[in-house]
Amino acid sequence: MKRAVLTLWLLLAAAAVTAQSEPTPPEFEYSDLQRLTPEDYIDMQLPPLHVLMENARHAPQVGYYESNREIEERELKTVRRNWMRNFKLNANYNYGSSDIYNQNYQDSNIPIWTTTTTGREQSWWNVGASFSIPLDEIFNRRNKIKQQKKRIENTQYDLDRWYDELRMKIIDAYTTAVEQLSILRSAAEAKITSEAQYRMTEVDFVKGKLDAQTLSRQKSLENSATREYEQVRRNLNDALLRLEILTHTPIINKPISMPGVSKEAPETE
C-alpha cells in the first residue's frame, strides 16, 4: 500500500514539473525579425493598408469602448423605468392560535379548584397599494433621459476619436515601412554585391593578383554597405513591429521558434 501511494505521488510530481516546464504560447505571436535575411527583405510584400485598418477594429480597446456604451445603454433603460418606483404594492398574511388558561381556588372547608382552558385559531391578511407623485422626477425625467443619451453619444465619440488617432498612427507606421522597405531593398542589394565583390577580391589577393591596399579598400566598402543596411533595417523593423502592435496583424509569415518546443521536420521523399 505504501509503495502504491509513493508511486502515485511521484507520478503527480513528475506531471506537475512537466506542466511547469512547458512554455506557454503567447497570446499574439509577433514576427521574429531577427531571422530575416537580406533576400527576405527584397521579396517582402506589405499587407494592403485597408486590411490593416480593418484588423485594428478588433483591438481590445474597441471592446472596452463597446462595453462602456452597452453599460450606458442599459442605464438609459433604467432611467426610463424609474417612474415604476412611485408605485408600491404590499401584502401581508398572518396565521396563529391563542390559548387562555385560568385557575381559581376557593378557600372553604372543602377546597375547590377550577381550571379553564380556551383556545382559538385565527388568520388575517391585508393587501394595499400606494402611489407617490415626486415633482422633481416628473419635471426632470426628460432631462435625465437626454443626459443619458448624451453619455451614450460621448462613448461613441470617444471610440471614433480613438480610432482616428489609431489610423493616423497606422498610416504613419505604414508609410515609414514602405519608405524604409524601398531603401532597404537597395541597401540589401548593395550589401550582397559588396560581399560578393569582397570575396572575389579576396580570392585575387590570395592568388597575388591584387595588393593589400585594394583588399582593404574593398573591405571598407563592404563594411560601409553593411552599416547602411543595418541602420535602414533597424528603422524598418521598428515600423513593422509598430504595425503589428497597432493592427494585431502578423506582417511576416514566419513562425517564432519557442525555446523547448520542437517542431517536426518535413518529410522528404
Short mmCIF file of C-alpha atoms in Angstrom, two decimals:
data_model
loop_
_atom_site.label_atom_id
_atom_site.label_comp_id
_atom_site.label_asym_id
_atom_site.label_seq_id
_atom_site.Cartn_x
_atom_site.Cartn_y
_atom_site.Cartn_z
CA MET A 1 0.00 0.00 0.00
CA LYS A 2 2.80 2.43 0.89
CA ARG A 3 4.58 1.58 -2.36
CA ALA A 4 1.43 2.36 -4.39
CA VAL A 5 0.95 5.70 -2.61
CA LEU A 6 4.61 6.60 -3.16
CA THR A 7 4.39 5.71 -6.86
CA LEU A 8 1.24 7.82 -7.30
CA TRP A 9 2.89 10.76 -5.56
CA LEU A 10 5.96 10.52 -7.82
CA LEU A 11 3.76 10.43 -10.94
CA LEU A 12 1.84 13.53 -9.83
CA ALA A 13 5.08 15.38 -9.04
CA ALA A 14 6.53 14.48 -12.45
CA ALA A 15 3.36 15.67 -14.19
CA ALA A 16 3.48 18.98 -12.30
CA VAL A 17 7.14 19.55 -13.22
CA THR A 18 6.40 18.75 -16.88
CA ALA A 19 3.48 21.18 -16.94
CA GLN A 20 5.62 23.94 -15.45
CA SER A 21 8.48 23.34 -17.89
CA GLU A 22 6.28 23.57 -20.98
CA PRO A 23 6.34 27.15 -22.33
CA THR A 24 3.04 28.95 -22.59
CA PRO A 25 2.40 30.17 -26.13
CA PRO A 26 1.94 33.93 -26.34
CA GLU A 27 -1.50 35.39 -26.98
CA PHE A 28 -0.24 37.07 -30.16
CA GLU A 29 2.95 35.91 -31.87
CA TYR A 30 4.96 38.79 -33.25
CA SER A 31 7.26 38.30 -36.20
CA ASP A 32 10.79 37.17 -35.48
CA LEU A 33 12.53 39.88 -37.48
CA GLN A 34 16.00 38.73 -36.41
CA ARG A 35 15.66 35.67 -38.64
CA LEU A 36 15.11 37.67 -41.81
CA THR A 37 17.87 37.69 -44.39
CA PRO A 38 18.54 40.41 -46.99
CA GLU A 39 16.81 38.21 -49.56
CA ASP A 40 13.70 38.09 -47.35
CA TYR A 41 13.55 41.89 -47.25
CA ILE A 42 13.93 42.10 -51.02
CA ASP A 43 10.93 39.77 -51.53
CA MET A 44 8.83 41.27 -48.71
CA GLN A 45 5.31 42.49 -49.53
CA LEU A 46 3.32 44.52 -47.00
CA PRO A 47 -0.40 43.79 -46.49
CA PRO A 48 -2.81 46.33 -48.02
CA LEU A 49 -3.45 49.34 -45.84
CA HIS A 50 -7.22 48.78 -45.74
CA VAL A 51 -6.67 45.27 -44.35
CA LEU A 52 -4.57 46.66 -41.51
CA MET A 53 -7.22 49.31 -40.82
CA GLU A 54 -9.95 46.70 -40.62
CA ASN A 55 -7.92 44.41 -38.37
CA ALA A 56 -7.34 47.30 -35.99
CA ARG A 57 -11.07 47.31 -35.24
CA HIS A 58 -10.59 44.03 -33.34
CA ALA A 59 -8.19 45.57 -30.82
CA PRO A 60 -9.03 45.14 -27.10
CA GLN A 61 -9.56 48.90 -26.79
CA VAL A 62 -12.57 48.63 -29.12
CA GLY A 63 -14.15 46.06 -26.81
CA TYR A 64 -13.54 48.40 -23.88
CA TYR A 65 -15.44 51.27 -25.51
CA GLU A 66 -18.23 48.98 -26.70
CA SER A 67 -18.67 47.64 -23.17
CA ASN A 68 -18.94 51.18 -21.82
CA ARG A 69 -21.53 52.01 -24.45
CA GLU A 70 -23.56 48.94 -23.54
CA ILE A 71 -23.43 49.95 -19.86
CA GLU A 72 -24.71 53.43 -20.71
CA GLU A 73 -27.50 51.98 -22.89
CA ARG A 74 -28.65 49.76 -20.04
CA GLU A 75 -28.53 52.76 -17.72
CA LEU A 76 -30.82 54.58 -20.15
CA LYS A 77 -33.37 51.79 -19.81
CA THR A 78 -33.13 52.11 -16.03
CA VAL A 79 -33.73 55.87 -16.19
CA ARG A 80 -36.79 55.36 -18.36
CA ARG A 81 -38.22 52.88 -15.86
CA ASN A 82 -37.65 55.00 -12.77
CA TRP A 83 -41.33 56.00 -12.75
CA MET A 84 -42.21 52.47 -11.64
CA ARG A 85 -40.71 53.03 -8.20
CA ASN A 86 -43.51 55.52 -7.46
CA PHE A 87 -45.94 52.59 -7.31
CA LYS A 88 -45.74 50.34 -4.26
CA LEU A 89 -47.72 47.21 -3.52
CA ASN A 90 -47.83 45.49 -0.16
CA ALA A 91 -49.44 42.32 1.10
CA ASN A 92 -49.41 40.63 4.49
CA TYR A 93 -50.72 37.34 5.80
CA ASN A 94 -50.66 36.00 9.39
CA TYR A 95 -51.79 32.77 10.90
CA GLY A 96 -51.71 31.65 14.54
CA SER A 97 -53.54 30.39 17.61
CA SER A 98 -54.23 31.94 21.07
CA ASP A 99 -54.72 29.95 24.30
CA ILE A 100 -56.17 31.26 27.61
CA TYR A 101 -55.55 29.29 30.83
CA ASN A 102 -57.43 30.21 34.07
CA GLN A 103 -57.20 28.59 37.53
CA ASN A 104 -59.38 29.58 40.51
CA TYR A 105 -59.10 28.45 44.16
CA GLN A 106 -61.90 28.90 46.71
CA ASP A 107 -60.84 28.79 50.36
CA SER A 108 -63.55 26.98 52.35
CA ASN A 109 -64.00 23.83 54.27
CA ILE A 110 -63.84 21.97 51.01
CA PRO A 111 -61.26 23.42 48.64
CA ILE A 112 -62.48 23.77 45.10
CA TRP A 113 -60.11 24.09 42.15
CA THR A 114 -61.45 25.48 38.94
CA THR A 115 -59.35 25.30 35.78
CA THR A 116 -60.45 26.70 32.46
CA THR A 117 -58.53 26.50 29.20
CA THR A 118 -59.74 28.07 25.98
CA GLY A 119 -58.03 28.24 22.62
CA ARG A 120 -58.74 29.74 19.23
CA GLU A 121 -57.02 29.62 15.84
CA GLN A 122 -57.15 32.65 13.64
CA SER A 123 -55.63 34.11 10.48
CA TRP A 124 -55.72 37.52 8.90
CA TRP A 125 -54.35 39.21 5.79
CA ASN A 126 -54.28 42.56 4.10
CA VAL A 127 -53.39 43.91 0.65
CA GLY A 128 -52.65 47.50 -0.22
CA ALA A 129 -51.10 49.83 -2.74
CA SER A 130 -49.59 53.28 -2.64
CA PHE A 131 -48.70 55.87 -5.23
CA SER A 132 -46.49 58.91 -4.86
CA ILE A 133 -46.02 61.86 -7.20
CA PRO A 134 -42.46 63.24 -6.87
CA LEU A 135 -42.46 66.54 -8.72
CA ASP A 136 -38.71 66.54 -9.32
CA GLU A 137 -38.96 63.16 -11.07
CA ILE A 138 -41.80 64.38 -13.25
CA PHE A 139 -40.12 67.58 -14.39
CA ASN A 140 -36.57 66.19 -14.63
CA ARG A 141 -37.35 62.86 -16.28
CA ARG A 142 -36.94 64.14 -19.84
CA ASN A 143 -33.75 65.97 -18.90
CA LYS A 144 -32.25 62.84 -17.31
CA ILE A 145 -33.08 60.79 -20.39
CA LYS A 146 -31.39 63.36 -22.64
CA GLN A 147 -28.34 63.41 -20.38
CA GLN A 148 -28.06 59.63 -20.56
CA LYS A 149 -28.39 59.71 -24.36
CA LYS A 150 -25.56 62.24 -24.47
CA ARG A 151 -23.40 59.91 -22.39
CA ILE A 152 -24.00 57.18 -24.97
CA GLU A 153 -23.07 59.59 -27.76
CA ASN A 154 -19.92 60.62 -25.88
CA THR A 155 -18.89 56.98 -25.60
CA GLN A 156 -19.26 56.60 -29.36
CA TYR A 157 -17.34 59.85 -29.90
CA ASP A 158 -14.53 58.55 -27.70
CA LEU A 159 -14.38 55.38 -29.77
CA ASP A 160 -14.34 57.31 -33.05
CA ARG A 161 -11.68 59.70 -31.77
CA TRP A 162 -9.53 56.82 -30.55
CA TYR A 163 -9.92 55.03 -33.88
CA ASP A 164 -8.98 58.19 -35.82
CA GLU A 165 -5.83 58.55 -33.73
CA LEU A 166 -5.08 54.87 -34.26
CA ARG A 167 -5.50 55.21 -38.02
CA MET A 168 -3.09 58.14 -38.07
CA LYS A 169 -0.52 56.04 -36.20
CA ILE A 170 -1.07 53.14 -38.61
CA ILE A 171 -0.69 55.42 -41.63
CA ASP A 172 2.50 56.91 -40.19
CA ALA A 173 3.99 53.48 -39.48
CA TYR A 174 2.84 52.14 -42.86
CA THR A 175 4.35 54.99 -44.89
CA THR A 176 7.56 54.69 -42.89
CA ALA A 177 7.66 50.95 -43.54
CA VAL A 178 7.07 51.45 -47.28
CA GLU A 179 9.80 54.08 -47.46
CA GLN A 180 12.31 52.10 -45.42
CA LEU A 181 11.49 48.91 -47.30
CA SER A 182 12.29 50.60 -50.60
CA ILE A 183 15.56 51.94 -49.21
CA LEU A 184 16.39 48.60 -47.60
CA ARG A 185 15.98 46.73 -50.86
CA SER A 186 18.64 48.92 -52.42
CA ALA A 187 20.80 48.61 -49.31
CA ALA A 188 20.36 44.83 -49.28
CA GLU A 189 21.33 44.56 -52.93
CA ALA A 190 24.35 46.78 -52.28
CA LYS A 191 25.31 44.63 -49.29
CA ILE A 192 25.04 41.41 -51.27
CA THR A 193 27.03 42.92 -54.14
CA SER A 194 29.76 44.28 -51.85
CA GLU A 195 30.10 40.92 -50.11
CA ALA A 196 30.42 39.14 -53.44
CA GLN A 197 32.99 41.68 -54.66
CA TYR A 198 34.99 41.31 -51.46
CA ARG A 199 35.06 37.53 -51.82
CA MET A 200 36.29 37.88 -55.41
CA THR A 201 38.89 40.44 -54.31
CA GLU A 202 40.00 38.12 -51.51
CA VAL A 203 40.47 35.28 -53.98
CA ASP A 204 42.50 37.54 -56.30
CA PHE A 205 44.57 38.69 -53.31
CA VAL A 206 45.37 35.09 -52.38
CA LYS A 207 46.41 34.44 -55.98
CA GLY A 208 48.62 37.51 -55.87
CA LYS A 209 46.71 39.48 -58.47
CA LEU A 210 45.82 42.34 -56.08
CA ASP A 211 47.68 44.10 -53.29
CA ALA A 212 46.63 44.52 -49.64
CA GLN A 213 45.56 48.14 -50.15
CA THR A 214 42.97 47.12 -52.73
CA LEU A 215 41.73 44.35 -50.43
CA SER A 216 41.45 46.81 -47.52
CA ARG A 217 39.58 49.32 -49.66
CA GLN A 218 37.10 46.67 -50.76
CA LYS A 219 36.63 45.54 -47.15
CA SER A 220 35.90 49.15 -46.17
CA LEU A 221 33.24 49.35 -48.89
CA GLU A 222 31.69 46.13 -47.60
CA ASN A 223 31.61 47.44 -44.02
CA SER A 224 30.04 50.70 -45.16
CA ALA A 225 27.32 48.83 -47.07
CA THR A 226 26.68 46.61 -44.02
CA ARG A 227 26.33 49.61 -41.68
CA GLU A 228 23.90 51.33 -44.02
CA TYR A 229 21.91 48.12 -44.37
CA GLU A 230 21.69 47.59 -40.59
CA GLN A 231 20.62 51.20 -39.98
CA VAL A 232 17.81 51.02 -42.53
CA ARG A 233 16.90 47.54 -41.30
CA ARG A 234 16.50 48.85 -37.74
CA ASN A 235 14.18 51.64 -38.91
CA LEU A 236 12.14 49.20 -40.98
CA ASN A 237 11.84 46.68 -38.16
CA ASP A 238 10.66 49.43 -35.83
CA ALA A 239 7.91 50.40 -38.29
CA LEU A 240 6.91 46.76 -38.88
CA LEU A 241 6.63 45.98 -35.17
CA ARG A 242 4.57 49.12 -34.59
CA LEU A 243 2.23 48.00 -37.37
CA GLU A 244 1.85 44.57 -35.79
CA ILE A 245 1.11 46.04 -32.35
CA LEU A 246 -1.35 48.62 -33.66
CA THR A 247 -3.22 46.27 -36.00
CA HIS A 248 -2.67 42.86 -34.36
CA THR A 249 -1.69 41.57 -37.78
CA PRO A 250 1.39 39.40 -38.39
CA ILE A 251 3.38 41.19 -41.09
CA ILE A 252 5.96 38.46 -41.58
CA ASN A 253 4.54 34.98 -42.05
CA LYS A 254 7.42 33.23 -40.33
CA PRO A 255 6.65 31.33 -37.13
CA ILE A 256 8.56 32.07 -33.96
CA SER A 257 10.52 29.13 -32.61
CA MET A 258 9.74 28.85 -28.89
CA PRO A 259 12.58 27.50 -26.73
CA GLY A 260 11.93 23.97 -25.65
CA VAL A 261 9.32 23.36 -28.34
CA SER A 262 10.46 21.06 -31.10
CA LYS A 263 8.79 21.08 -34.49
CA GLU A 264 8.67 18.03 -36.69
CA ALA A 265 10.83 18.26 -39.77
CA PRO A 266 9.02 17.95 -43.10
CA GLU A 267 9.09 14.53 -44.65
CA THR A 268 11.41 14.09 -47.61
CA GLU A 269 10.99 11.53 -50.28
#
